[in-house]
XYZ file of C-alpha atoms in Angstrom:
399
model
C -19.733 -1.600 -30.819
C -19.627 1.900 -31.103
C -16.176 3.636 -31.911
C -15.782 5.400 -28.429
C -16.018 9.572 -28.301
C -12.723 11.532 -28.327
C -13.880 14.330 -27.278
C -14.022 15.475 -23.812
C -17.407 16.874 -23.515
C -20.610 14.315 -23.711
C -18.548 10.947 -23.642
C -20.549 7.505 -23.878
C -19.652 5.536 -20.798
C -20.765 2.278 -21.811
C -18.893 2.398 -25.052
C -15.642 2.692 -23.595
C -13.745 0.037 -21.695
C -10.101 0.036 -20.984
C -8.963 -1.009 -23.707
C -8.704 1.691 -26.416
C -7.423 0.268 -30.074
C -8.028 3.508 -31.711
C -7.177 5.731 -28.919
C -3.593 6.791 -27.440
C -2.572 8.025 -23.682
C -3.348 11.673 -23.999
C -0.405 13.921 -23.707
C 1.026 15.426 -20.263
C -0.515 19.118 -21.635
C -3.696 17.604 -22.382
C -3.980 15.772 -19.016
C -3.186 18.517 -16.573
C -5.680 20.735 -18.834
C -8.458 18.572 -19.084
C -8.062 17.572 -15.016
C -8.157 21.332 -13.846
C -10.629 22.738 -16.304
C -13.416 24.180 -13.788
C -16.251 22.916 -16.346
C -14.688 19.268 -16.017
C -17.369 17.788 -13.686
C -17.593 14.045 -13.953
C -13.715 12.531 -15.258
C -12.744 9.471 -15.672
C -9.127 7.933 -16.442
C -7.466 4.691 -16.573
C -3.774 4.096 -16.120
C -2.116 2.019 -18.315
C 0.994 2.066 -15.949
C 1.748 -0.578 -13.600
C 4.272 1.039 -12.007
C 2.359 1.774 -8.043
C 4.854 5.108 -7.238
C 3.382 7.076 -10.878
C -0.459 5.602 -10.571
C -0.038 6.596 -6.810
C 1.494 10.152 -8.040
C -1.464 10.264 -10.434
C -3.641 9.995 -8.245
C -2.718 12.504 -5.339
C -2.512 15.620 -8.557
C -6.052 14.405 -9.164
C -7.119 14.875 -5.655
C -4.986 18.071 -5.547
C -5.924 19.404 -9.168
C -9.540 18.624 -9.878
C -12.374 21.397 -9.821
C -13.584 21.321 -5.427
C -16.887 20.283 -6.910
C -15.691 17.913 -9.682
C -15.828 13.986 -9.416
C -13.384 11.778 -9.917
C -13.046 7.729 -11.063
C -9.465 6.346 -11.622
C -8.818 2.972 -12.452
C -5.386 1.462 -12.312
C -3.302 -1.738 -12.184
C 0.372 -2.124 -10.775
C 2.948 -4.293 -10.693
C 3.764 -6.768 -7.521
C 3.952 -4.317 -4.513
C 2.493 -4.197 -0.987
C 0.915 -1.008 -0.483
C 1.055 0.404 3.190
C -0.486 3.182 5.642
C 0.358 6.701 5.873
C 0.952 5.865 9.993
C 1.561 2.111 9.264
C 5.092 0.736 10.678
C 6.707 -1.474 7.646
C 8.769 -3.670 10.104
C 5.576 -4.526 12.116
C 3.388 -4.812 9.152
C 5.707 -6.461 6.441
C 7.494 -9.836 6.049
C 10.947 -7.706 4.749
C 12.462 -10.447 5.185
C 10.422 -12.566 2.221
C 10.616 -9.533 -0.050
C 14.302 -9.521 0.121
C 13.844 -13.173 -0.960
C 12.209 -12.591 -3.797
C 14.230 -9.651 -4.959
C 17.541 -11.827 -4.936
C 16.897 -15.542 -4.870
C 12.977 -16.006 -5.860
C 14.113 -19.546 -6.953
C 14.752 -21.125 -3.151
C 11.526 -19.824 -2.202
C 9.469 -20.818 -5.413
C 8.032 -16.694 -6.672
C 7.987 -16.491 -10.174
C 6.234 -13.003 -9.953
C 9.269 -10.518 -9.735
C 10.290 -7.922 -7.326
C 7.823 -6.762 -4.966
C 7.773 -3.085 -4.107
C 7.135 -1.515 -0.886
C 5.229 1.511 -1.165
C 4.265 4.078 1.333
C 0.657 6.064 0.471
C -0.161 9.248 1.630
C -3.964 7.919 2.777
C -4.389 6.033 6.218
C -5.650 2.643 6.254
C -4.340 -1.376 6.210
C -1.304 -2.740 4.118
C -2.532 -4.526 0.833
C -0.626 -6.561 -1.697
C -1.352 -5.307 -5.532
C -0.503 -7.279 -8.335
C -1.875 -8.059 -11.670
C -4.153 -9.951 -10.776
C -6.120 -7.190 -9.119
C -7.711 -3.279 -10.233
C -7.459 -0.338 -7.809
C -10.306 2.357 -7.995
C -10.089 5.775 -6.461
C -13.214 8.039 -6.339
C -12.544 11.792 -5.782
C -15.284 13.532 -4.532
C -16.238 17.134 -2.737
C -15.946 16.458 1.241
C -20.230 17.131 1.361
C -20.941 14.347 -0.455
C -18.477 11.587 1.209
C -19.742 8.767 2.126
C -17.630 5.644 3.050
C -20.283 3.245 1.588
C -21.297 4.820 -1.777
C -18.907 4.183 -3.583
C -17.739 0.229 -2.245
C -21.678 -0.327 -3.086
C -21.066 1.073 -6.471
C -18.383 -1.934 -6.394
C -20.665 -4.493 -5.600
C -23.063 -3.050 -8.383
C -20.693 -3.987 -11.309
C -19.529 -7.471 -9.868
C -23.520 -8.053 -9.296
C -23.531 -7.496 -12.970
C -20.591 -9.781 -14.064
C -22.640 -12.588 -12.151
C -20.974 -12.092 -8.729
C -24.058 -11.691 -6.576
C -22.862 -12.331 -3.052
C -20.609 -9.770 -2.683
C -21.677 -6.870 -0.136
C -20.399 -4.240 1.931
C -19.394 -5.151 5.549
C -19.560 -3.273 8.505
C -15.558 -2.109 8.104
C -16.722 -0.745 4.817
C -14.463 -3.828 2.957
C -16.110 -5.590 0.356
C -16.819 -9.135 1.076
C -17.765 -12.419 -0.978
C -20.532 -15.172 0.787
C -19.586 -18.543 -0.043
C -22.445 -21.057 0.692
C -20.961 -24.176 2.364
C -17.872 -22.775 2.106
C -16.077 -23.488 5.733
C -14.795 -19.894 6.006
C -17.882 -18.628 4.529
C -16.965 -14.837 3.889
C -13.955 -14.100 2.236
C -12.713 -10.124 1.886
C -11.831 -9.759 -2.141
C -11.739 -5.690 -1.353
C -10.128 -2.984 0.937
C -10.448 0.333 1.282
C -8.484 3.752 2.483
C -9.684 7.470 2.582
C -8.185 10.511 2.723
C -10.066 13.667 3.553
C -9.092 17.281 2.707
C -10.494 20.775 3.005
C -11.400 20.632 -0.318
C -11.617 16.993 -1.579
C -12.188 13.654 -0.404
C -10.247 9.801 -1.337
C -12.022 7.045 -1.012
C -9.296 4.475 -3.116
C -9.820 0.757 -2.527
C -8.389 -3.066 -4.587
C -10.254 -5.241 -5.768
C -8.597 -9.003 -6.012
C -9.629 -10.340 -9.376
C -7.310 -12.896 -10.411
C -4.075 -12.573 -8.608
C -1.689 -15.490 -9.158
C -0.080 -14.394 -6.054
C -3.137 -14.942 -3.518
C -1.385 -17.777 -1.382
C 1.619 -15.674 -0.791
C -0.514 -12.922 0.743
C -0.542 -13.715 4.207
C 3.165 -14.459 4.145
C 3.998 -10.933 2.778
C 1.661 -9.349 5.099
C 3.185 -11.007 8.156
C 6.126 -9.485 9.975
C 8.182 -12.047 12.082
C 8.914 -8.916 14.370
C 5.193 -8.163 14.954
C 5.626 -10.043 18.196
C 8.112 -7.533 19.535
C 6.959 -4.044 18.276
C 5.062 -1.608 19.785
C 3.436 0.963 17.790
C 1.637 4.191 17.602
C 0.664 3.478 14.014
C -2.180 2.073 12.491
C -2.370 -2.079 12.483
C -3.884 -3.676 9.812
C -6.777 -5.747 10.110
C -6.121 -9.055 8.630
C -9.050 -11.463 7.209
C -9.051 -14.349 4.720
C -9.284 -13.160 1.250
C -10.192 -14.831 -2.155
C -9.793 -14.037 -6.204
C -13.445 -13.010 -7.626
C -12.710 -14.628 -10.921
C -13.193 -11.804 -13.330
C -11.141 -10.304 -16.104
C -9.019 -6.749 -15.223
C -11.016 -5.714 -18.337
C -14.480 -6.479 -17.889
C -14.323 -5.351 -14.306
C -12.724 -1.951 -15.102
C -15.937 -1.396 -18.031
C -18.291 -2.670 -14.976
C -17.239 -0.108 -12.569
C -17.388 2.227 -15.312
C -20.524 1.929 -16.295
C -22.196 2.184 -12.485
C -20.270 5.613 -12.302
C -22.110 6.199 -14.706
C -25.380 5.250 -13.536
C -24.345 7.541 -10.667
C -23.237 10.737 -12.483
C -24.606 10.692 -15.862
C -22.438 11.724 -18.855
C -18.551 12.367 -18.728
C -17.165 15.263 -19.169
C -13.674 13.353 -19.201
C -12.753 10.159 -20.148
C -9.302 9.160 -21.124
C -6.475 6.769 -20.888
C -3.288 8.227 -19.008
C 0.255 6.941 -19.024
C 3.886 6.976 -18.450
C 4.000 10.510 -20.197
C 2.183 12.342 -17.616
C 5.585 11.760 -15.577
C 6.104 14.902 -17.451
C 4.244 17.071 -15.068
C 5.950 18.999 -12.550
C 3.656 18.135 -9.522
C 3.718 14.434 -10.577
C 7.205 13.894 -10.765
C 7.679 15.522 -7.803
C 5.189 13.351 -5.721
C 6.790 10.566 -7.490
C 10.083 10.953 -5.871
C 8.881 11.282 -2.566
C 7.207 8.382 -2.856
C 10.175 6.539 -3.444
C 12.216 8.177 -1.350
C 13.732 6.115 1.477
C 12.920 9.151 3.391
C 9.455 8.719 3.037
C 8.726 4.969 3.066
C 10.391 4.640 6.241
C 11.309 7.911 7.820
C 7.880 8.540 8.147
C 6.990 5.590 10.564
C 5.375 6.557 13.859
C 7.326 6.237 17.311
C 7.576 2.322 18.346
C 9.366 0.394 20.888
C 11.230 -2.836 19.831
C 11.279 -4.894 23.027
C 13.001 -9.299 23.450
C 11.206 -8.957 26.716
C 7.684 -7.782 28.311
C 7.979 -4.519 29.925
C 4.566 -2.219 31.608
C 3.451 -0.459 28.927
C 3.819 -3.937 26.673
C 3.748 -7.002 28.893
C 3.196 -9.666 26.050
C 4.849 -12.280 26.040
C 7.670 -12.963 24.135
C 8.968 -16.156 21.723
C 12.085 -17.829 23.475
C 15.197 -16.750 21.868
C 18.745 -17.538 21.660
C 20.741 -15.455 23.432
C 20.204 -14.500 26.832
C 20.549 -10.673 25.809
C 17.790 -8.301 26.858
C 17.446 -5.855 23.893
C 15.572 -3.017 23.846
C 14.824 0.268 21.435
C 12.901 3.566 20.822
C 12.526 4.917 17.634
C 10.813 7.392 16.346
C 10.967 8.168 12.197
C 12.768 5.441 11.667
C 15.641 6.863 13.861
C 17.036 5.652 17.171
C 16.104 7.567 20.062
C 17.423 5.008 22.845
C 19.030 1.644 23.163
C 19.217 -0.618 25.647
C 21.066 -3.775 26.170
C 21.118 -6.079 29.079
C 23.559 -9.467 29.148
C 25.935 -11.280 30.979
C 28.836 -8.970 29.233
C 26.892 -6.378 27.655
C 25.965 -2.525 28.972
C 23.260 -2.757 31.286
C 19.912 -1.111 30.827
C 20.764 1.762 32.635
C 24.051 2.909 30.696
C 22.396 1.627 27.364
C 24.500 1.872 23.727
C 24.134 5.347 23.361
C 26.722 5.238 20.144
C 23.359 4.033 18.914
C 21.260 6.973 19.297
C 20.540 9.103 16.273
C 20.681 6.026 13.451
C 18.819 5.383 10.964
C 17.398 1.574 11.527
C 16.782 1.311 7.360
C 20.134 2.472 6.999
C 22.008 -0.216 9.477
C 23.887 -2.807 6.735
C 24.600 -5.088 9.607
C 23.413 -5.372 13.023
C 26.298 -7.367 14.453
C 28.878 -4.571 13.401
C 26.453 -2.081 14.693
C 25.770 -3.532 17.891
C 29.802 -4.378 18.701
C 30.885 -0.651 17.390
C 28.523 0.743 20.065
C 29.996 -1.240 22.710
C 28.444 -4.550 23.108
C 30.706 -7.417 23.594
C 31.660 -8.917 20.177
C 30.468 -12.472 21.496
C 26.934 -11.168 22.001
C 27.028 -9.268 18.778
C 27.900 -12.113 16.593
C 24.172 -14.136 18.441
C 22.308 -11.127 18.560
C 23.420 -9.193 15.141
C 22.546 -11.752 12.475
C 18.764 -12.020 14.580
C 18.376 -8.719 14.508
C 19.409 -8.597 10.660
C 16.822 -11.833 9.591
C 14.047 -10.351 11.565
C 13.907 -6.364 10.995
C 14.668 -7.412 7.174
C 18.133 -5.372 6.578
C 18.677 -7.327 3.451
C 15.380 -5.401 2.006
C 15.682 -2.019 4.013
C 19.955 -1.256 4.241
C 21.244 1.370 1.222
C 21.140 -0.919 -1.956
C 24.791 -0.615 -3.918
């Protein structure tokens, strides 16, 4: 093979995968530089970070940064996280409760893969669990050329050429594999998100490769208090999903080298890492992402409801406690509480002590729920429910 080009003009696409023995991450000056230039049409970069807040970062200067007519591929792997909705809920959308589990006693419940983040992005779109196992690609494009499809076909290009030939596009623009005599039959290896500016378009999607994680999905992805929230936000759309069975590596050169089919020669191609933490706007965007703020201050106005009421008349799963509890929040913060018992407030007085917190800041419901009023014998049933199944182990201030 061919020692790939340097240089940013005229790069070789085919000659370069992501591996680079020769090469280094080029510098934060070099990165913001070669991103903005105006004659920087066609870029490509690869992350060699797996940490989800910088790639995320990296990817949001990109779209902010890059020439209005310039297009962008970035290709990047991260570490165990589940990646949510800008106007997702986390407590209807996440198991909290799990990823607590695996933070501080992965032993008892057999994960062997480390902590899993929870990560807020700024596009719309499902929740999606990252890991190893699996490459994200984000196309940047000018808003007159986006097209949902294009660039998920481009997708299915390269695994058609690493001898994946059932995979398509689907009519929710998700990439899906056809197994013959399979009982399922179509399995979803790829979603996707978009995010569209004035200027520039997103179109970022994961593709599951070889994650050892992929029978812990559906756990992760499933909040036990789905069955009493109510939410303006987004849900996510949840389908059975299977490893493709090809190499981070060859899939990243594959993807590569159908941009390139697409766009003709680079005008960028480079490997980015930690160092480009250096730059102003990406540090900044990296500590809002991580902000507590942000992941989930920025939820969308719900209802938690025990019971059915008009505007949700589900039914509920039997509890407990004969408590009647319901909530309003909206940001993550309390706008009214309700409690109805045999010695708690009724519905019509409420636990208005309550009103104004912070529901990712509560450390325990019981003392919350007892300090506003409610009888301690109610408390002590409903607080340690309330605690297991809104995950405060995983959301309340960490010491």
């Amino acid at each position: 093979m061919m020692q790939p080009n340097r240089s940013f003009l005229g790069s070789t696409p085919r000659n370069i995968s992501r591996h680079f023995p020769s090469l280094s991450a080029i510098s934060r000056r070099q990165f913001t530089g070669a991103a903005s230039h105006s004659s920087n049409k066609i870029q490509v970069y690869t992350s060699t970070s797996r940490d989800p807040f910088l790639n995320l970062s990296v990817e949001h200067h990109l779209l902010q940064k890059t020439p209005p007519e310039s297009t962008i591929l970035f290709l990047y792997t991260n570490d165990p996280c589940i990646v949510f909705g800008r106007n997702q809920n986390p407590w209807m959308e996440v198991n909290l409760r799990i990823l607590a589990q695996f933070r501080d006693d992965p032993t008892s419940v057999g994960w062997t893969g480390g902590p899993v983040q929870l990560v807020r992005r700024r596009s719309g779109g499902g929740a999606v669990f990252h890991d190893e196992g699996n490459v994200n690609f984000s196309v940047i494009c000018p808003p007159a050329v986006f097209d949902r499809n294009k660039h998920a076909e481009m997708v299915v290009r390269a695994l058609s050429s690493l001898g994946k030939p059932n995979t398509r596009v689907n009519e929710r623009h998700d990439i899906v594999i056809d197994i013959p005599d399979d009982p399922i039959g179509t399995y979803k290896i790829s979603g996707s998100a978009y995010k569209l500016t004035r200027l520039r378009s997103l179109h970022h999607g994961t593709c599951l490769l070889r994650s050892p994680n992929l029978n812990n999905i559906s756990g992760m992805l499933r909040s036990p208090a789905e069955s009493y929230i109510k939410t303006r936000g987004v849900d996510s759309v949840r389908s059975p999903v299977r490893n493709v069975g090809i190499e981070n590596a060859a899939f990243e050169a594959a993807v590569v080298e159908q941009f390139a089919s697409i766009y003709g020669k680079f005008d960028v191609q480079e490997v980015v890492s930690d160092k480009v933490l250096e730059t102003d706007s990406i540090s900044k965007g990296y500590e809002e992402l991580q902000s507590r703020d942000w992941i989930y201050g920025q939820t969308p106005k719900f209802t938690f409801s025990t019971f059915p009421y008009e505007e949700d008349p589900r039914e509920r799963p039997q509890l407990d406690f004969d408590t009647k509890l319901r909530f309003e929040a909206r940001h993550g913060v309390i706008d009214k509480f309700t409690a109805e018992g045999p010695s708690s407030p009724t519905s019509e007085n409420g636990l208005s002590a309550l009103t104004s917190s912070s529901i990712y800041n509560v450390s325990s419901w019981g003392a919350q729920l007892s300090q506003a009023g409610m009888a301690d014998g109610d408390a002590a049933k409903v607080g340690p429910w309330m605690d297991d199944i809104l995950g405060v182990d995983f959301t309340k201030p960490q010491q």
